[in-house]
Amino acid sequence: MIRSVGSGDSIAEIEHKISIEKSLLNGALEMYSQANPTVRQSISASIMETRQRIQYLESLLRSLKLNGSIHEPQFSPGTNSFEMIKYSSVVSADRVRFRLNEIVYRLEEEKRIRSGLETMLATTAGSSDRNRVKELQDRMTDSNARIIVLEQAKRRYDRLSVSSFLSDRPAGDTGKVTGNMKINIIRVCNLIGFTATNNEIIATIAIDGDVRYVSRRAANNWNETVEVRLDDAIEAEISVRSHPDSMLLGLTWFKLADLETDTKKRYPGGIPLIASDCEDTWIDLEPSGQLLMRTCFERKIIKKSDQVFRRHGVKKAYMKNGHKFYAATALLYLCAVCSEGSSAGTWWYQCQGQSRADALKQTTFYDRMQLRVPRKML
C-alpha cells in the first residue's frame, strides 16, 4: 500500500526522529571514548543500532521528498514470523511494522496476565500456603520483567515508525505442528546493558509457555544442542537471562509452523540429521542483541499401520445454559464467579467450545466448588 503525504507533517516527523537519533549517537560516541574496555562492548552495540536507525529514517526521508509517498506494508496470513526475526544489517519498513504489531500484541497479553496475578496475590493475603504465595510472587516478578523488556522493544520500533496505524496482530501460520525441533544454540552478542565481568547468561526455550530446555551458565557462548519434541505445538520462545540475578536481557518468539516452512525452503533435498549440520542463523532479540543458532523442524508423520486405537474413558459433562463443561487443569486462571486463584493440580471446568488461550482472555474457567455459570454466560 502507498500512503500519500498531503502536507509536510510526515517529513517534519522523520526529520525530528533523525535529529533525536543523531543526538543519541553523539552521546554514545562520547561515552565510548571515556568508557573502560568492558563497558565499550555494550556501548558499541548501541552505536551500531543507532546508525542503522538513522540510515533507515534517512532513506524514508529521501523517498518522501522524491515521491511524496511512503510504502506502508500490509501483512497477509502468509507472513513468516521466523523470517521476520532473522537479523539483517538493513532495517526495512516491513520488518518494523511487523515487529511493532507483534510486540504491542504480546505486551497487551502480558499486562492481562499480570493483572490476573495481582488478583491472585490479593486473594492469598494472609494465606498459610507459603509455597503458593512464593510461586505467584515469582510469576509476578517474571511478568514485570517481560513487560519492561517489551516496553523497551516497543519504544525501539516506535522511533522508526512513521505511521501511527497498528493493525491486528500479524497472522503468521498459527497451525499446530507435531514433530521435532532440532536446535543448536551457539552464542549471543550485542546485548545492550550487559557485561560479562560479574555475570553469566542462561538461555531458555519454552513451547507454548512451557519451559522445555535451560542451558548451562556461560559468559556468552553455549554451543549446546537439543531436540525438542512437539505435540500439537504453536509457538516457541527463546529468552536470555543473566546469572545470578536472573535479569531478563533478551526475548524472541516465532510460530513453529513458520519454522517448518523455512525448513522446507532451505532444505528441499532433505532435513539435516543433527542441528549442528544446519545453516547458521542470526536472529534478533528484543529489545536488543542477536542470537546465533542452527535450527530446523522435522514433522512427525504417523502411518496408519503405526496408529494405536483405544477407547478413552467417557468424561462427565456438566450442563449449564445449554453449554457443556468438562474438567480441566489450570495454573494461572481465576474463577469467573468467586475470583479465587487456581493452584497447581487444581481441577477446574471449562466450556467445551473454548480453548485454553480463549479462556485466559475471557475468564471462563470456574472451580468445581462453585460449579456455576461464568460471567460471560450470565
mmCIF file of C-alpha atoms in Angstrom:
data_model
loop_
_atom_site.group_PDB
_atom_site.id
_atom_site.type_symbol
_atom_site.label_atom_id
_atom_site.label_comp_id
_atom_site.label_asym_id
_atom_site.label_seq_id
_atom_site.Cartn_x
_atom_site.Cartn_y
_atom_site.Cartn_z
ATOM 1 C CA MET A 1 0.000 0.000 0.000
ATOM 2 C CA ILE A 2 1.224 3.521 -0.814
ATOM 3 C CA ARG A 3 0.255 6.214 1.651
ATOM 4 C CA SER A 4 0.160 9.691 0.130
ATOM 5 C CA VAL A 5 1.512 12.643 2.043
ATOM 6 C CA GLY A 6 -0.726 15.679 1.795
ATOM 7 C CA SER A 7 1.427 18.036 3.874
ATOM 8 C CA GLY A 8 4.877 18.350 5.297
ATOM 9 C CA ASP A 9 3.863 16.733 8.585
ATOM 10 C CA SER A 10 5.429 13.349 7.794
ATOM 11 C CA ILE A 11 8.644 14.941 6.539
ATOM 12 C CA ALA A 12 8.856 17.032 9.698
ATOM 13 C CA GLU A 13 8.181 13.944 11.815
ATOM 14 C CA ILE A 14 11.012 11.986 10.197
ATOM 15 C CA GLU A 15 13.417 14.938 10.409
ATOM 16 C CA HIS A 16 12.617 15.212 14.119
ATOM 17 C CA LYS A 17 13.269 11.496 14.645
ATOM 18 C CA ILE A 18 16.597 11.771 12.801
ATOM 19 C CA SER A 19 17.688 14.697 14.982
ATOM 20 C CA ILE A 20 16.899 12.661 18.129
ATOM 21 C CA GLU A 21 18.863 9.667 16.844
ATOM 22 C CA LYS A 22 21.847 11.842 15.977
ATOM 23 C CA SER A 23 21.822 13.316 19.470
ATOM 24 C CA LEU A 24 21.754 9.798 20.921
ATOM 25 C CA LEU A 25 24.616 8.797 18.631
ATOM 26 C CA ASN A 26 26.767 11.738 19.684
ATOM 27 C CA GLY A 27 26.115 10.947 23.348
ATOM 28 C CA ALA A 28 27.021 7.278 22.841
ATOM 29 C CA LEU A 29 30.231 8.168 20.986
ATOM 30 C CA GLU A 30 31.284 10.450 23.828
ATOM 31 C CA MET A 31 30.554 7.731 26.402
ATOM 32 C CA TYR A 32 32.509 5.218 24.318
ATOM 33 C CA SER A 33 35.615 7.412 24.327
ATOM 34 C CA GLN A 34 35.562 7.613 28.125
ATOM 35 C CA ALA A 35 34.458 4.057 28.999
ATOM 36 C CA ASN A 36 36.624 1.123 30.006
ATOM 37 C CA PRO A 37 37.038 -1.798 27.553
ATOM 38 C CA THR A 38 34.406 -3.944 29.299
ATOM 39 C CA VAL A 39 31.653 -1.320 29.003
ATOM 40 C CA ARG A 40 32.692 -0.350 25.475
ATOM 41 C CA GLN A 41 31.300 -3.593 24.058
ATOM 42 C CA SER A 42 27.783 -2.698 25.193
ATOM 43 C CA ILE A 43 28.091 0.905 24.006
ATOM 44 C CA SER A 44 29.391 -0.281 20.642
ATOM 45 C CA ALA A 45 26.208 -2.332 20.131
ATOM 46 C CA SER A 46 24.105 0.735 20.912
ATOM 47 C CA ILE A 47 26.103 2.828 18.424
ATOM 48 C CA MET A 48 25.625 0.226 15.698
ATOM 49 C CA GLU A 49 21.840 0.109 16.197
ATOM 50 C CA THR A 50 21.549 3.895 16.283
ATOM 51 C CA ARG A 51 23.426 4.210 12.996
ATOM 52 C CA GLN A 52 21.109 1.633 11.425
ATOM 53 C CA ARG A 53 18.071 3.623 12.573
ATOM 54 C CA ILE A 54 19.497 6.832 11.138
ATOM 55 C CA GLN A 55 20.208 5.118 7.823
ATOM 56 C CA TYR A 56 16.645 3.769 7.679
ATOM 57 C CA LEU A 57 14.999 7.095 8.574
ATOM 58 C CA GLU A 58 17.137 8.984 6.066
ATOM 59 C CA SER A 59 16.061 6.538 3.326
ATOM 60 C CA LEU A 60 12.399 7.187 4.238
ATOM 61 C CA LEU A 61 13.021 10.921 4.115
ATOM 62 C CA ARG A 62 14.568 10.720 0.652
ATOM 63 C CA SER A 63 11.618 8.672 -0.589
ATOM 64 C CA LEU A 64 9.126 11.187 0.772
ATOM 65 C CA LYS A 65 10.895 14.159 -0.757
ATOM 66 C CA LEU A 66 11.249 12.472 -4.148
ATOM 67 C CA ASN A 67 7.907 10.668 -4.430
ATOM 68 C CA GLY A 68 5.631 12.341 -1.908
ATOM 69 C CA SER A 69 4.629 8.940 -0.530
ATOM 70 C CA ILE A 70 5.919 6.023 1.503
ATOM 71 C CA HIS A 71 5.337 2.298 1.257
ATOM 72 C CA GLU A 72 3.162 1.016 4.092
ATOM 73 C CA PRO A 73 3.201 -2.782 4.245
ATOM 74 C CA GLN A 74 0.063 -4.853 4.702
ATOM 75 C CA PHE A 75 0.549 -8.315 6.148
ATOM 76 C CA SER A 76 -1.190 -11.414 4.927
ATOM 77 C CA PRO A 77 -1.673 -14.751 6.682
ATOM 78 C CA GLY A 78 1.377 -15.922 4.728
ATOM 79 C CA THR A 79 3.783 -13.589 6.532
ATOM 80 C CA ASN A 80 6.506 -15.778 8.040
ATOM 81 C CA SER A 81 7.248 -14.865 11.661
ATOM 82 C CA PHE A 82 10.519 -16.831 11.684
ATOM 83 C CA GLU A 83 11.756 -14.967 8.607
ATOM 84 C CA MET A 84 10.895 -11.652 10.268
ATOM 85 C CA ILE A 85 13.124 -12.256 13.302
ATOM 86 C CA LYS A 86 16.223 -13.104 11.258
ATOM 87 C CA TYR A 87 18.915 -10.485 11.718
ATOM 88 C CA SER A 88 19.592 -8.058 8.884
ATOM 89 C CA SER A 89 22.049 -5.168 8.817
ATOM 90 C CA VAL A 90 19.477 -3.171 6.840
ATOM 91 C CA VAL A 91 16.262 -2.047 8.540
ATOM 92 C CA SER A 92 13.149 -2.481 6.384
ATOM 93 C CA ALA A 93 9.664 -0.978 6.662
ATOM 94 C CA ASP A 94 8.116 -4.450 6.512
ATOM 95 C CA ARG A 95 10.152 -5.662 9.471
ATOM 96 C CA VAL A 96 9.496 -2.522 11.529
ATOM 97 C CA ARG A 97 5.756 -2.733 11.020
ATOM 98 C CA PHE A 98 5.560 -6.492 11.640
ATOM 99 C CA ARG A 99 7.659 -6.473 14.795
ATOM 100 C CA LEU A 100 5.864 -3.435 16.245
ATOM 101 C CA ASN A 101 2.491 -5.134 15.820
ATOM 102 C CA GLU A 102 3.814 -8.351 17.355
ATOM 103 C CA ILE A 103 5.302 -6.517 20.337
ATOM 104 C CA VAL A 104 2.166 -4.450 21.007
ATOM 105 C CA TYR A 105 0.023 -7.594 20.934
ATOM 106 C CA ARG A 106 2.366 -9.501 23.271
ATOM 107 C CA LEU A 107 2.654 -6.534 25.631
ATOM 108 C CA GLU A 108 -1.133 -6.332 25.991
ATOM 109 C CA GLU A 109 -1.266 -10.082 26.645
ATOM 110 C CA GLU A 110 1.405 -9.839 29.336
ATOM 111 C CA LYS A 111 -0.385 -6.968 31.051
ATOM 112 C CA ARG A 112 -3.541 -9.076 31.232
ATOM 113 C CA ILE A 113 -1.537 -11.904 32.788
ATOM 114 C CA ARG A 114 -0.042 -9.519 35.358
ATOM 115 C CA SER A 115 -3.495 -8.221 36.231
ATOM 116 C CA GLY A 116 -4.652 -11.782 36.868
ATOM 117 C CA LEU A 117 -1.605 -12.475 39.032
ATOM 118 C CA GLU A 118 -2.254 -9.328 41.075
ATOM 119 C CA THR A 119 -5.780 -10.541 41.767
ATOM 120 C CA MET A 120 -4.497 -13.978 42.765
ATOM 121 C CA LEU A 121 -1.933 -12.478 45.120
ATOM 122 C CA ALA A 122 -4.618 -10.337 46.704
ATOM 123 C CA THR A 123 -6.725 -13.436 47.368
ATOM 124 C CA THR A 124 -3.772 -15.183 49.049
ATOM 125 C CA ALA A 125 -3.104 -12.338 51.506
ATOM 126 C CA GLY A 126 -2.600 -13.923 54.899
ATOM 127 C CA SER A 127 -2.500 -17.420 53.389
ATOM 128 C CA SER A 128 -0.547 -20.109 55.222
ATOM 129 C CA ASP A 129 0.378 -21.736 51.892
ATOM 130 C CA ARG A 130 3.829 -20.197 51.577
ATOM 131 C CA ASN A 131 4.745 -22.252 48.527
ATOM 132 C CA ARG A 132 1.697 -20.985 46.669
ATOM 133 C CA VAL A 133 2.444 -17.369 47.593
ATOM 134 C CA LYS A 134 6.104 -17.774 46.555
ATOM 135 C CA GLU A 135 5.032 -19.294 43.215
ATOM 136 C CA LEU A 136 2.742 -16.334 42.477
ATOM 137 C CA GLN A 137 5.402 -13.819 43.542
ATOM 138 C CA ASP A 138 7.942 -15.456 41.204
ATOM 139 C CA ARG A 139 5.449 -15.383 38.348
ATOM 140 C CA MET A 140 4.723 -11.726 39.081
ATOM 141 C CA THR A 141 8.452 -10.902 39.001
ATOM 142 C CA ASP A 142 8.810 -12.660 35.643
ATOM 143 C CA SER A 143 5.738 -10.910 34.232
ATOM 144 C CA ASN A 144 7.040 -7.499 35.312
ATOM 145 C CA ALA A 145 10.407 -8.260 33.685
ATOM 146 C CA ARG A 146 8.690 -9.225 30.426
ATOM 147 C CA ILE A 147 6.640 -6.047 30.430
ATOM 148 C CA ILE A 148 9.784 -3.931 30.915
ATOM 149 C CA VAL A 149 11.551 -5.710 28.034
ATOM 150 C CA LEU A 150 8.531 -5.436 25.730
ATOM 151 C CA GLU A 151 8.041 -1.746 26.538
ATOM 152 C CA GLN A 152 11.707 -1.123 25.722
ATOM 153 C CA ALA A 153 11.251 -3.011 22.442
ATOM 154 C CA LYS A 154 8.124 -1.011 21.623
ATOM 155 C CA ARG A 155 9.995 2.270 22.143
ATOM 156 C CA ARG A 156 12.745 0.942 19.866
ATOM 157 C CA TYR A 157 10.318 0.425 16.975
ATOM 158 C CA ASP A 158 8.227 3.499 17.771
ATOM 159 C CA ARG A 159 11.333 5.535 16.965
ATOM 160 C CA LEU A 160 11.265 4.026 13.470
ATOM 161 C CA SER A 161 7.527 4.027 12.823
ATOM 162 C CA VAL A 162 6.167 6.988 10.877
ATOM 163 C CA SER A 163 2.532 5.906 10.745
ATOM 164 C CA SER A 164 0.551 5.641 13.973
ATOM 165 C CA PHE A 165 -1.659 2.957 12.461
ATOM 166 C CA LEU A 166 -1.478 -0.504 14.000
ATOM 167 C CA SER A 167 -3.362 -3.429 12.519
ATOM 168 C CA ASP A 168 -4.477 -6.583 14.274
ATOM 169 C CA ARG A 169 -1.733 -8.983 15.218
ATOM 170 C CA PRO A 170 0.120 -10.059 12.040
ATOM 171 C CA ALA A 171 -1.175 -13.518 11.257
ATOM 172 C CA GLY A 172 1.699 -15.892 10.719
ATOM 173 C CA ASP A 173 0.946 -19.566 10.302
ATOM 174 C CA THR A 174 -0.877 -20.371 13.552
ATOM 175 C CA GLY A 175 -1.331 -24.064 12.752
ATOM 176 C CA LYS A 176 -0.328 -26.690 15.285
ATOM 177 C CA VAL A 177 2.625 -28.936 14.494
ATOM 178 C CA THR A 178 3.804 -32.310 15.735
ATOM 179 C CA GLY A 179 7.388 -33.404 15.303
ATOM 180 C CA ASN A 180 10.898 -32.470 16.446
ATOM 181 C CA MET A 181 12.576 -29.062 16.621
ATOM 182 C CA LYS A 182 16.319 -29.555 16.330
ATOM 183 C CA ILE A 183 18.205 -26.574 17.682
ATOM 184 C CA ASN A 184 21.853 -25.751 18.335
ATOM 185 C CA ILE A 185 22.125 -22.594 20.471
ATOM 186 C CA ILE A 186 25.594 -21.175 19.929
ATOM 187 C CA ARG A 187 26.073 -17.685 21.348
ATOM 188 C CA VAL A 188 24.726 -14.149 21.783
ATOM 189 C CA CYS A 189 26.154 -10.721 21.131
ATOM 190 C CA ASN A 190 25.250 -7.021 21.336
ATOM 191 C CA LEU A 191 23.163 -7.275 24.496
ATOM 192 C CA ILE A 192 22.889 -3.624 25.453
ATOM 193 C CA GLY A 193 23.428 -3.001 29.160
ATOM 194 C CA PHE A 194 25.065 -6.364 29.870
ATOM 195 C CA THR A 195 28.697 -7.025 30.675
ATOM 196 C CA ALA A 196 30.156 -10.460 31.329
ATOM 197 C CA THR A 197 32.540 -9.237 34.030
ATOM 198 C CA ASN A 198 30.389 -10.203 37.005
ATOM 199 C CA ASN A 199 27.588 -12.137 35.306
ATOM 200 C CA GLU A 200 26.934 -15.160 33.166
ATOM 201 C CA ILE A 201 23.926 -15.826 30.966
ATOM 202 C CA ILE A 202 21.399 -18.633 30.556
ATOM 203 C CA ALA A 203 19.192 -19.410 27.552
ATOM 204 C CA THR A 204 15.713 -20.874 27.935
ATOM 205 C CA ILE A 205 13.417 -22.442 25.334
ATOM 206 C CA ALA A 206 9.686 -22.535 26.018
ATOM 207 C CA ILE A 207 6.989 -24.144 23.877
ATOM 208 C CA ASP A 208 3.544 -22.580 24.269
ATOM 209 C CA GLY A 209 4.622 -21.196 27.640
ATOM 210 C CA ASP A 210 6.067 -24.490 28.919
ATOM 211 C CA VAL A 211 9.835 -24.373 29.593
ATOM 212 C CA ARG A 212 11.424 -27.307 27.767
ATOM 213 C CA TYR A 213 15.134 -26.508 27.927
ATOM 214 C CA VAL A 214 17.513 -24.470 30.092
ATOM 215 C CA SER A 215 21.130 -24.073 29.017
ATOM 216 C CA ARG A 216 24.194 -24.149 31.200
ATOM 217 C CA ARG A 217 25.635 -20.875 32.503
ATOM 218 C CA ALA A 218 28.169 -19.228 30.207
ATOM 219 C CA ALA A 219 29.809 -15.880 29.512
ATOM 220 C CA ASN A 220 28.230 -15.581 26.043
ATOM 221 C CA ASN A 221 28.855 -18.895 24.299
ATOM 222 C CA TRP A 222 26.926 -22.153 24.871
ATOM 223 C CA ASN A 223 27.164 -24.241 21.690
ATOM 224 C CA GLU A 224 24.596 -26.672 23.080
ATOM 225 C CA THR A 225 22.307 -28.898 21.032
ATOM 226 C CA VAL A 226 18.851 -30.099 21.983
ATOM 227 C CA GLU A 227 15.983 -31.836 20.230
ATOM 228 C CA VAL A 228 12.586 -30.690 21.467
ATOM 229 C CA ARG A 229 9.634 -32.963 20.844
ATOM 230 C CA LEU A 230 6.479 -31.118 19.849
ATOM 231 C CA ASP A 231 2.905 -32.319 20.090
ATOM 232 C CA ASP A 232 0.262 -30.005 18.600
ATOM 233 C CA ALA A 233 2.532 -27.046 19.407
ATOM 234 C CA ILE A 234 2.066 -23.490 18.116
ATOM 235 C CA GLU A 235 4.826 -21.161 19.292
ATOM 236 C CA ALA A 236 8.432 -21.242 20.507
ATOM 237 C CA GLU A 237 10.007 -18.595 22.715
ATOM 238 C CA ILE A 238 13.722 -18.156 23.424
ATOM 239 C CA SER A 239 14.826 -15.951 26.301
ATOM 240 C CA VAL A 240 18.237 -14.950 27.640
ATOM 241 C CA ARG A 241 18.751 -14.121 31.320
ATOM 242 C CA SER A 242 21.727 -13.093 33.385
ATOM 243 C CA HIS A 243 23.040 -15.175 36.274
ATOM 244 C CA PRO A 244 22.923 -14.982 39.254
ATOM 245 C CA ASP A 245 20.427 -12.068 39.269
ATOM 246 C CA SER A 246 18.072 -13.662 36.660
ATOM 247 C CA MET A 247 17.580 -10.384 34.806
ATOM 248 C CA LEU A 248 15.708 -10.826 31.513
ATOM 249 C CA LEU A 249 18.086 -9.496 28.828
ATOM 250 C CA GLY A 250 16.527 -10.587 25.548
ATOM 251 C CA LEU A 251 13.473 -12.298 24.157
ATOM 252 C CA THR A 252 12.254 -13.616 20.800
ATOM 253 C CA TRP A 253 9.414 -15.822 19.596
ATOM 254 C CA PHE A 254 8.096 -17.379 16.401
ATOM 255 C CA LYS A 255 5.429 -19.722 15.080
ATOM 256 C CA LEU A 256 6.621 -23.324 14.774
ATOM 257 C CA ALA A 257 4.654 -23.799 11.562
ATOM 258 C CA ASP A 258 6.682 -20.895 10.124
ATOM 259 C CA LEU A 259 9.890 -22.678 11.150
ATOM 260 C CA GLU A 260 8.627 -25.745 9.280
ATOM 261 C CA THR A 261 8.023 -23.591 6.179
ATOM 262 C CA ASP A 262 11.516 -22.123 6.495
ATOM 263 C CA THR A 263 12.995 -25.618 6.868
ATOM 264 C CA LYS A 264 11.310 -26.849 3.679
ATOM 265 C CA LYS A 265 12.577 -23.791 1.817
ATOM 266 C CA ARG A 266 16.184 -24.189 2.983
ATOM 267 C CA TYR A 267 16.458 -27.972 2.806
ATOM 268 C CA PRO A 268 14.373 -29.257 -0.159
ATOM 269 C CA GLY A 269 16.843 -32.101 -0.572
ATOM 270 C CA GLY A 270 16.413 -33.426 2.945
ATOM 271 C CA ILE A 271 16.464 -32.224 6.549
ATOM 272 C CA PRO A 272 19.842 -32.447 8.365
ATOM 273 C CA LEU A 273 20.084 -35.338 10.786
ATOM 274 C CA ILE A 274 21.501 -33.174 13.587
ATOM 275 C CA ALA A 275 21.086 -29.483 14.400
ATOM 276 C CA SER A 276 24.815 -28.735 14.143
ATOM 277 C CA ASP A 277 24.598 -29.591 10.437
ATOM 278 C CA CYS A 278 22.015 -26.850 9.847
ATOM 279 C CA GLU A 279 22.887 -23.418 8.460
ATOM 280 C CA ASP A 280 23.937 -20.619 10.802
ATOM 281 C CA THR A 281 21.036 -18.273 11.534
ATOM 282 C CA TRP A 282 21.339 -14.991 13.412
ATOM 283 C CA ILE A 283 18.061 -13.874 14.962
ATOM 284 C CA ASP A 284 17.157 -10.600 16.643
ATOM 285 C CA LEU A 285 16.352 -10.424 20.333
ATOM 286 C CA GLU A 286 14.072 -7.826 21.883
ATOM 287 C CA PRO A 287 14.867 -5.188 22.938
ATOM 288 C CA SER A 288 18.448 -5.638 21.690
ATOM 289 C CA GLY A 289 21.046 -8.200 20.754
ATOM 290 C CA GLN A 290 21.365 -11.149 18.419
ATOM 291 C CA LEU A 291 21.405 -14.916 18.958
ATOM 292 C CA LEU A 292 23.332 -17.304 16.725
ATOM 293 C CA MET A 293 21.696 -20.682 16.327
ATOM 294 C CA ARG A 294 21.133 -23.557 13.931
ATOM 295 C CA THR A 295 17.665 -25.000 13.786
ATOM 296 C CA CYS A 296 15.184 -26.933 11.676
ATOM 297 C CA PHE A 297 11.881 -28.712 12.097
ATOM 298 C CA GLU A 298 11.070 -32.315 11.230
ATOM 299 C CA ARG A 299 7.390 -33.172 11.064
ATOM 300 C CA LYS A 300 6.325 -36.433 12.632
ATOM 301 C CA ILE A 301 4.210 -38.429 10.197
ATOM 302 C CA ILE A 302 2.130 -41.143 11.800
ATOM 303 C CA LYS A 303 1.479 -44.028 9.454
ATOM 304 C CA LYS A 304 -1.885 -45.703 9.610
ATOM 305 C CA SER A 305 -0.201 -49.022 10.400
ATOM 306 C CA ASP A 306 1.579 -47.415 13.372
ATOM 307 C CA GLN A 307 -1.515 -45.938 14.926
ATOM 308 C CA VAL A 308 -2.833 -47.376 18.139
ATOM 309 C CA PHE A 309 -6.580 -47.197 18.558
ATOM 310 C CA ARG A 310 -8.006 -47.181 22.039
ATOM 311 C CA ARG A 311 -11.229 -46.077 23.546
ATOM 312 C CA HIS A 312 -10.970 -43.218 26.004
ATOM 313 C CA GLY A 313 -13.000 -43.107 29.176
ATOM 314 C CA VAL A 314 -16.188 -41.104 28.968
ATOM 315 C CA LYS A 315 -15.762 -37.688 30.546
ATOM 316 C CA LYS A 316 -18.535 -36.379 32.741
ATOM 317 C CA ALA A 317 -20.142 -33.241 31.349
ATOM 318 C CA TYR A 318 -21.941 -30.575 33.337
ATOM 319 C CA MET A 319 -24.721 -28.722 31.507
ATOM 320 C CA LYS A 320 -25.233 -25.015 32.172
ATOM 321 C CA ASN A 321 -27.424 -22.786 29.993
ATOM 322 C CA GLY A 322 -27.009 -25.113 27.048
ATOM 323 C CA HIS A 323 -23.204 -25.293 27.377
ATOM 324 C CA LYS A 324 -21.197 -28.411 28.162
ATOM 325 C CA PHE A 325 -18.425 -28.073 30.761
ATOM 326 C CA TYR A 326 -15.646 -30.612 31.257
ATOM 327 C CA ALA A 327 -12.941 -30.927 33.893
ATOM 328 C CA ALA A 328 -9.613 -29.262 33.057
ATOM 329 C CA THR A 329 -6.400 -28.414 34.877
ATOM 330 C CA ALA A 330 -5.123 -24.857 35.116
ATOM 331 C CA LEU A 331 -2.206 -22.995 36.678
ATOM 332 C CA LEU A 332 -2.917 -19.322 36.097
ATOM 333 C CA TYR A 333 -6.668 -18.918 35.982
ATOM 334 C CA LEU A 334 -9.242 -17.203 38.167
ATOM 335 C CA CYS A 335 -12.726 -18.426 38.964
ATOM 336 C CA ALA A 336 -15.155 -16.270 36.968
ATOM 337 C CA VAL A 337 -17.612 -16.389 39.889
ATOM 338 C CA CYS A 338 -15.647 -16.062 43.126
ATOM 339 C CA SER A 339 -12.300 -14.789 41.693
ATOM 340 C CA GLU A 340 -10.385 -17.449 43.619
ATOM 341 C CA GLY A 341 -6.995 -18.250 42.079
ATOM 342 C CA SER A 342 -6.046 -21.719 40.918
ATOM 343 C CA SER A 343 -3.230 -23.768 42.404
ATOM 344 C CA ALA A 344 -1.074 -26.465 40.856
ATOM 345 C CA GLY A 345 -3.093 -29.582 40.106
ATOM 346 C CA THR A 346 -6.469 -27.919 40.725
ATOM 347 C CA TRP A 347 -9.342 -29.248 38.634
ATOM 348 C CA TRP A 348 -11.478 -26.569 37.025
ATOM 349 C CA TYR A 349 -14.273 -26.645 34.478
ATOM 350 C CA GLN A 350 -14.241 -25.176 31.002
ATOM 351 C CA CYS A 351 -16.810 -24.779 28.226
ATOM 352 C CA GLN A 352 -16.250 -27.402 25.515
ATOM 353 C CA GLY A 353 -16.293 -24.710 22.829
ATOM 354 C CA GLN A 354 -13.357 -22.722 24.208
ATOM 355 C CA SER A 355 -9.615 -23.164 24.022
ATOM 356 C CA ARG A 356 -7.274 -22.560 26.955
ATOM 357 C CA ALA A 357 -5.977 -19.400 25.252
ATOM 358 C CA ASP A 358 -9.511 -18.025 24.850
ATOM 359 C CA ALA A 359 -10.277 -18.888 28.431
ATOM 360 C CA LEU A 360 -7.330 -16.804 29.634
ATOM 361 C CA LYS A 361 -8.764 -13.742 27.882
ATOM 362 C CA GLN A 362 -12.434 -14.342 28.717
ATOM 363 C CA THR A 363 -12.101 -15.858 32.232
ATOM 364 C CA THR A 364 -14.485 -18.754 31.652
ATOM 365 C CA PHE A 365 -12.791 -21.212 33.997
ATOM 366 C CA TYR A 366 -14.558 -21.790 37.277
ATOM 367 C CA ASP A 367 -13.839 -24.081 40.153
ATOM 368 C CA ARG A 368 -15.672 -27.268 40.975
ATOM 369 C CA MET A 369 -16.828 -25.943 44.350
ATOM 370 C CA GLN A 370 -18.732 -23.139 42.637
ATOM 371 C CA LEU A 371 -19.898 -25.051 39.534
ATOM 372 C CA ARG A 372 -21.875 -22.049 38.350
ATOM 373 C CA VAL A 373 -22.242 -20.194 35.087
ATOM 374 C CA PRO A 374 -19.253 -17.981 34.153
ATOM 375 C CA ARG A 375 -19.890 -14.240 33.947
ATOM 376 C CA LYS A 376 -19.855 -14.114 30.161
ATOM 377 C CA MET A 377 -22.803 -16.550 30.047
ATOM 378 C CA LEU A 378 -24.917 -14.979 32.775
#
